[in-house]
Short mmCIF file of C-alpha atoms in Angstrom, two decimals:
data_model
loop_
_atom_site.label_atom_id
_atom_site.label_comp_id
_atom_site.label_asym_id
_atom_site.label_seq_id
_atom_site.Cartn_x
_atom_site.Cartn_y
_atom_site.Cartn_z
CA ASP F 1 -25.72 82.04 -84.05
CA ALA F 2 -23.14 84.33 -85.61
CA GLY F 3 -19.59 83.11 -85.68
CA VAL F 4 -16.52 85.29 -85.50
CA THR F 5 -16.83 88.36 -87.70
CA GLN F 6 -13.96 90.56 -88.85
CA SER F 7 -13.87 93.88 -90.63
CA PRO F 8 -12.81 95.05 -93.08
CA THR F 9 -12.21 92.04 -95.34
CA HIS F 10 -9.53 93.78 -97.39
CA LEU F 11 -7.40 96.83 -96.77
CA ILE F 12 -4.64 98.59 -98.67
CA LYS F 13 -2.33 100.93 -96.79
CA THR F 14 0.91 102.78 -97.46
CA ARG F 15 4.14 102.29 -95.54
CA GLY F 16 4.23 104.35 -92.38
CA GLN F 17 0.46 104.52 -92.00
CA GLN F 18 -1.57 103.10 -89.15
CA VAL F 19 -4.37 100.54 -89.38
CA THR F 20 -7.15 99.26 -87.11
CA LEU F 21 -8.77 95.88 -87.60
CA ARG F 22 -11.92 94.81 -85.80
CA CYS F 23 -13.28 91.53 -84.51
CA SER F 24 -16.52 90.37 -82.91
CA PRO F 25 -16.21 87.01 -81.17
CA LYS F 26 -18.59 84.10 -81.41
CA SER F 27 -21.55 84.41 -79.06
CA GLY F 28 -20.65 83.07 -75.62
CA HIS F 29 -16.90 83.49 -76.10
CA ASP F 30 -14.98 85.89 -73.90
CA THR F 31 -11.41 85.41 -75.13
CA VAL F 32 -10.03 86.85 -78.36
CA SER F 33 -6.71 86.03 -79.97
CA TRP F 34 -5.09 87.60 -83.01
CA TYR F 35 -2.89 85.80 -85.51
CA GLN F 36 -0.86 86.94 -88.49
CA GLN F 37 -0.63 84.62 -91.46
CA ALA F 38 1.87 85.43 -94.18
CA LEU F 39 1.34 83.90 -97.60
CA GLY F 40 2.19 80.21 -97.59
CA GLN F 41 2.81 80.12 -93.84
CA GLY F 42 0.92 79.04 -90.78
CA PRO F 43 -0.70 81.56 -88.46
CA GLN F 44 1.59 83.23 -85.93
CA PHE F 45 0.25 84.28 -82.54
CA ILE F 46 0.21 88.05 -81.93
CA PHE F 47 -1.64 88.37 -78.61
CA GLN F 48 -4.66 87.30 -76.62
CA TYR F 49 -7.22 89.36 -74.73
CA TYR F 50 -9.35 88.25 -71.82
CA GLU F 51 -11.29 90.45 -69.41
CA GLU F 52 -10.15 93.51 -71.40
CA GLU F 53 -6.50 92.81 -70.67
CA GLU F 54 -3.67 91.46 -72.81
CA ARG F 55 -2.93 88.04 -71.29
CA GLN F 56 -0.39 86.53 -73.66
CA ARG F 57 1.82 88.04 -76.34
CA GLY F 58 3.80 86.48 -79.13
CA ASN F 59 7.03 87.71 -80.66
CA PHE F 60 5.69 90.89 -82.24
CA PRO F 61 6.98 94.46 -81.78
CA ASP F 62 5.18 97.15 -79.83
CA ARG F 63 3.86 98.56 -83.12
CA PHE F 64 1.20 95.90 -82.70
CA SER F 65 -1.30 96.75 -80.00
CA GLY F 66 -4.82 95.80 -79.19
CA HIS F 67 -7.86 96.38 -77.13
CA GLN F 68 -10.82 94.41 -75.88
CA PHE F 69 -14.13 96.04 -75.10
CA PRO F 70 -16.68 95.13 -72.39
CA ASN F 71 -18.78 93.29 -75.02
CA TYR F 72 -15.68 91.11 -75.74
CA SER F 73 -15.11 92.56 -79.22
CA SER F 74 -11.55 93.48 -80.01
CA GLU F 75 -9.35 95.70 -82.14
CA LEU F 76 -5.87 95.17 -83.50
CA ASN F 77 -3.84 98.29 -84.22
CA VAL F 78 -0.64 98.36 -86.20
CA ASN F 79 1.42 101.57 -86.33
CA ALA F 80 4.18 102.60 -88.72
CA LEU F 81 3.28 99.93 -91.25
CA LEU F 82 6.05 98.07 -93.02
CA LEU F 83 5.88 96.14 -96.28
CA GLY F 84 6.43 92.99 -94.23
CA ASP F 85 3.18 93.57 -92.35
CA SER F 86 1.28 92.53 -95.47
CA ALA F 87 -0.60 89.39 -94.42
CA LEU F 88 -3.93 87.86 -93.52
CA TYR F 89 -4.86 88.87 -89.98
CA LEU F 90 -7.03 86.34 -88.25
CA CYS F 91 -9.11 86.80 -85.16
CA ALA F 92 -10.04 83.76 -83.11
CA SER F 93 -12.34 83.49 -80.13
CA SER F 94 -12.70 80.85 -77.46
CA PRO F 95 -14.61 80.26 -74.24
CA GLY F 96 -11.93 80.92 -71.67
CA VAL F 97 -8.18 81.05 -71.81
CA PHE F 98 -7.06 77.48 -71.38
CA ASN F 99 -6.61 75.08 -74.25
CA SER F 100 -10.01 75.46 -75.89
CA PRO F 101 -10.51 75.04 -79.63
CA LEU F 102 -10.30 78.32 -81.49
CA HIS F 103 -13.09 79.66 -83.68
CA PHE F 104 -11.65 81.79 -86.45
CA GLY F 105 -13.07 84.61 -88.51
CA ASN F 106 -12.34 84.81 -92.23
CA GLY F 107 -9.64 87.37 -91.67
CA THR F 108 -8.63 90.78 -92.94
CA ARG F 109 -6.27 90.80 -95.90
CA LEU F 110 -3.86 93.74 -95.35
CA THR F 111 -1.67 94.90 -98.20
CA VAL F 112 1.03 97.48 -97.47
CA THR F 113 2.45 99.28 -100.50
CA SER T 1 9.30 80.59 -84.70
CA GLN T 2 6.62 78.05 -85.39
CA GLN T 3 6.37 74.99 -83.22
CA GLY T 4 4.99 72.39 -85.57
CA GLU T 5 6.09 71.16 -88.93
CA GLU T 6 3.71 69.28 -91.20
CA ASP T 7 4.78 66.67 -93.68
CA PRO T 8 4.32 66.46 -96.60
CA GLN T 9 4.04 70.09 -97.66
CA ALA T 10 1.72 69.09 -100.48
CA LEU T 11 -0.33 65.98 -101.18
CA SER T 12 -2.44 65.09 -104.21
CA ILE T 13 -4.76 62.07 -104.19
CA GLN T 14 -7.77 60.67 -106.05
CA GLU T 15 -11.24 60.94 -104.57
CA GLY T 16 -11.99 57.93 -102.39
CA GLU T 17 -8.39 57.40 -101.34
CA ASN T 18 -7.08 57.99 -97.83
CA ALA T 19 -4.89 60.98 -97.00
CA THR T 20 -2.32 60.95 -94.23
CA MET T 21 -0.42 63.98 -93.03
CA ASN T 22 2.06 64.22 -90.20
CA CYS T 23 3.05 66.84 -87.68
CA SER T 24 6.21 67.03 -85.62
CA TYR T 25 6.77 69.44 -82.76
CA LYS T 26 9.60 70.45 -80.50
CA THR T 27 8.54 70.89 -76.88
CA SER T 28 6.21 69.30 -74.36
CA ILE T 29 2.57 69.96 -75.09
CA ASN T 30 -0.75 69.97 -73.28
CA ASN T 31 -2.77 69.20 -76.37
CA LEU T 32 -2.54 69.16 -80.14
CA GLN T 33 -5.22 70.33 -82.54
CA TRP T 34 -5.80 70.03 -86.26
CA TYR T 35 -7.36 72.78 -88.33
CA ARG T 36 -8.45 73.08 -91.97
CA GLN T 37 -8.20 76.22 -94.07
CA ASN T 38 -9.87 76.72 -97.44
CA SER T 39 -7.97 79.04 -99.80
CA GLY T 40 -7.07 81.98 -97.58
CA ARG T 41 -10.17 81.93 -95.45
CA GLY T 42 -10.42 81.36 -91.70
CA LEU T 43 -9.32 78.14 -90.09
CA VAL T 44 -11.85 75.55 -88.99
CA HIS T 45 -11.17 73.39 -85.95
CA LEU T 46 -11.26 69.68 -86.74
CA ILE T 47 -10.15 67.76 -83.69
CA LEU T 48 -8.29 68.15 -80.39
CA ILE T 49 -6.23 65.41 -78.78
CA ARG T 50 -4.83 65.78 -75.28
CA SER T 51 -1.34 64.75 -74.28
CA ASN T 52 -2.63 61.74 -72.33
CA GLU T 53 -4.56 60.40 -75.34
CA ARG T 54 -3.07 58.28 -78.10
CA GLU T 55 -5.84 58.18 -80.69
CA LYS T 56 -9.04 60.01 -81.43
CA HIS T 57 -11.72 59.68 -84.08
CA SER T 58 -14.24 62.13 -85.51
CA GLY T 59 -16.26 60.98 -88.50
CA ARG T 60 -13.78 60.29 -91.32
CA LEU T 61 -10.90 61.74 -89.31
CA ARG T 62 -8.47 59.77 -87.20
CA VAL T 63 -5.73 61.48 -85.21
CA THR T 64 -2.88 59.79 -83.40
CA LEU T 65 -0.43 61.32 -80.96
CA ASP T 66 2.96 59.96 -79.93
CA THR T 67 4.39 62.21 -77.24
CA SER T 68 7.60 60.20 -77.01
CA LYS T 69 8.34 60.98 -80.66
CA LYS T 70 6.73 64.43 -80.47
CA SER T 71 4.60 63.66 -83.49
CA SER T 72 0.99 63.39 -84.60
CA SER T 73 -0.78 62.18 -87.70
CA LEU T 74 -4.11 63.04 -89.28
CA LEU T 75 -5.81 60.45 -91.45
CA ILE T 76 -8.73 61.39 -93.66
CA THR T 77 -10.48 58.31 -94.97
CA ALA T 78 -12.50 58.06 -98.18
CA SER T 79 -11.48 61.55 -99.25
CA ARG T 80 -13.82 63.87 -101.16
CA ALA T 81 -13.16 66.81 -103.45
CA ALA T 82 -14.50 69.05 -100.68
CA ASP T 83 -11.59 67.96 -98.47
CA THR T 84 -9.26 69.99 -100.70
CA ALA T 85 -7.70 72.52 -98.31
CA SER T 86 -4.63 73.26 -96.22
CA TYR T 87 -4.34 71.38 -92.96
CA PHE T 88 -2.47 72.73 -89.94
CA CYS T 89 -1.49 71.23 -86.64
CA ALA T 90 -1.39 73.51 -83.63
CA THR T 91 0.18 72.75 -80.29
CA GLY T 92 -0.95 74.06 -76.96
CA GLN T 93 1.62 74.18 -74.21
CA THR T 94 1.23 74.20 -70.47
CA ASN T 95 1.01 77.65 -68.92
CA THR T 96 0.55 79.50 -72.18
CA GLY T 97 -3.22 79.75 -72.07
CA ASN T 98 -4.75 79.59 -75.51
CA GLN T 99 -1.54 80.57 -77.28
CA PHE T 100 -1.21 77.96 -79.98
CA TYR T 101 1.76 77.35 -82.23
CA PHE T 102 0.82 76.46 -85.80
CA GLY T 103 2.85 74.54 -88.30
CA THR T 104 3.42 75.47 -91.91
CA GLY T 105 0.60 73.26 -93.15
CA THR T 106 -0.04 70.48 -95.65
CA SER T 107 -1.81 71.45 -98.85
CA LEU T 108 -4.17 68.61 -99.81
CA THR T 109 -5.69 68.33 -103.27
CA VAL T 110 -8.36 65.69 -103.85
CA ILE T 111 -8.92 65.04 -107.54
CA PRO T 112 -12.53 64.12 -108.47
#
């Protein structure tokens, strides 16, 4: 039973570019959340997708957008990259939207130069 | 801003000793969870305690919750070198779905 898978594992981009990160949830999970984790910090909630719609959003600018597909997989898009966007981006899946434990992927390490 | 704050920020103990880390939070919660993260990898869920529970056990883990003090503690008994990791508390609030607020974490080092 595959857990949460994320791709790519590492990515280097230049300021101003755009990036797309991908996530496949754990089998049986229909809800996907994205978190940003800066070095030495805890994960910060970006947004959550359920039934192909954004259900909750954290305090992130509109440069951060996402999508969920009918097979529950998800993408995180970040436009106009800033140096401060350098972080580990974590995808987490759960069965449903209410207070279920999160299953995390190993993340995508994004470096913006 | 992050909801929870773990204390201490770093903890170093000998194998076999117990490790205790604390989490304080700011607002009313529905549940509180503890996660472990090994050196920049994904987080692993350890235990969930609901707001109407005071204590919960899972193997070598014991979690307590005091909603009046808005605090929780995680005790790892008989620690092992493999327990070396960062530990985060995450709070789930009413009406926010699965939007969890993570603390800054406690870095635990268990010396063999």
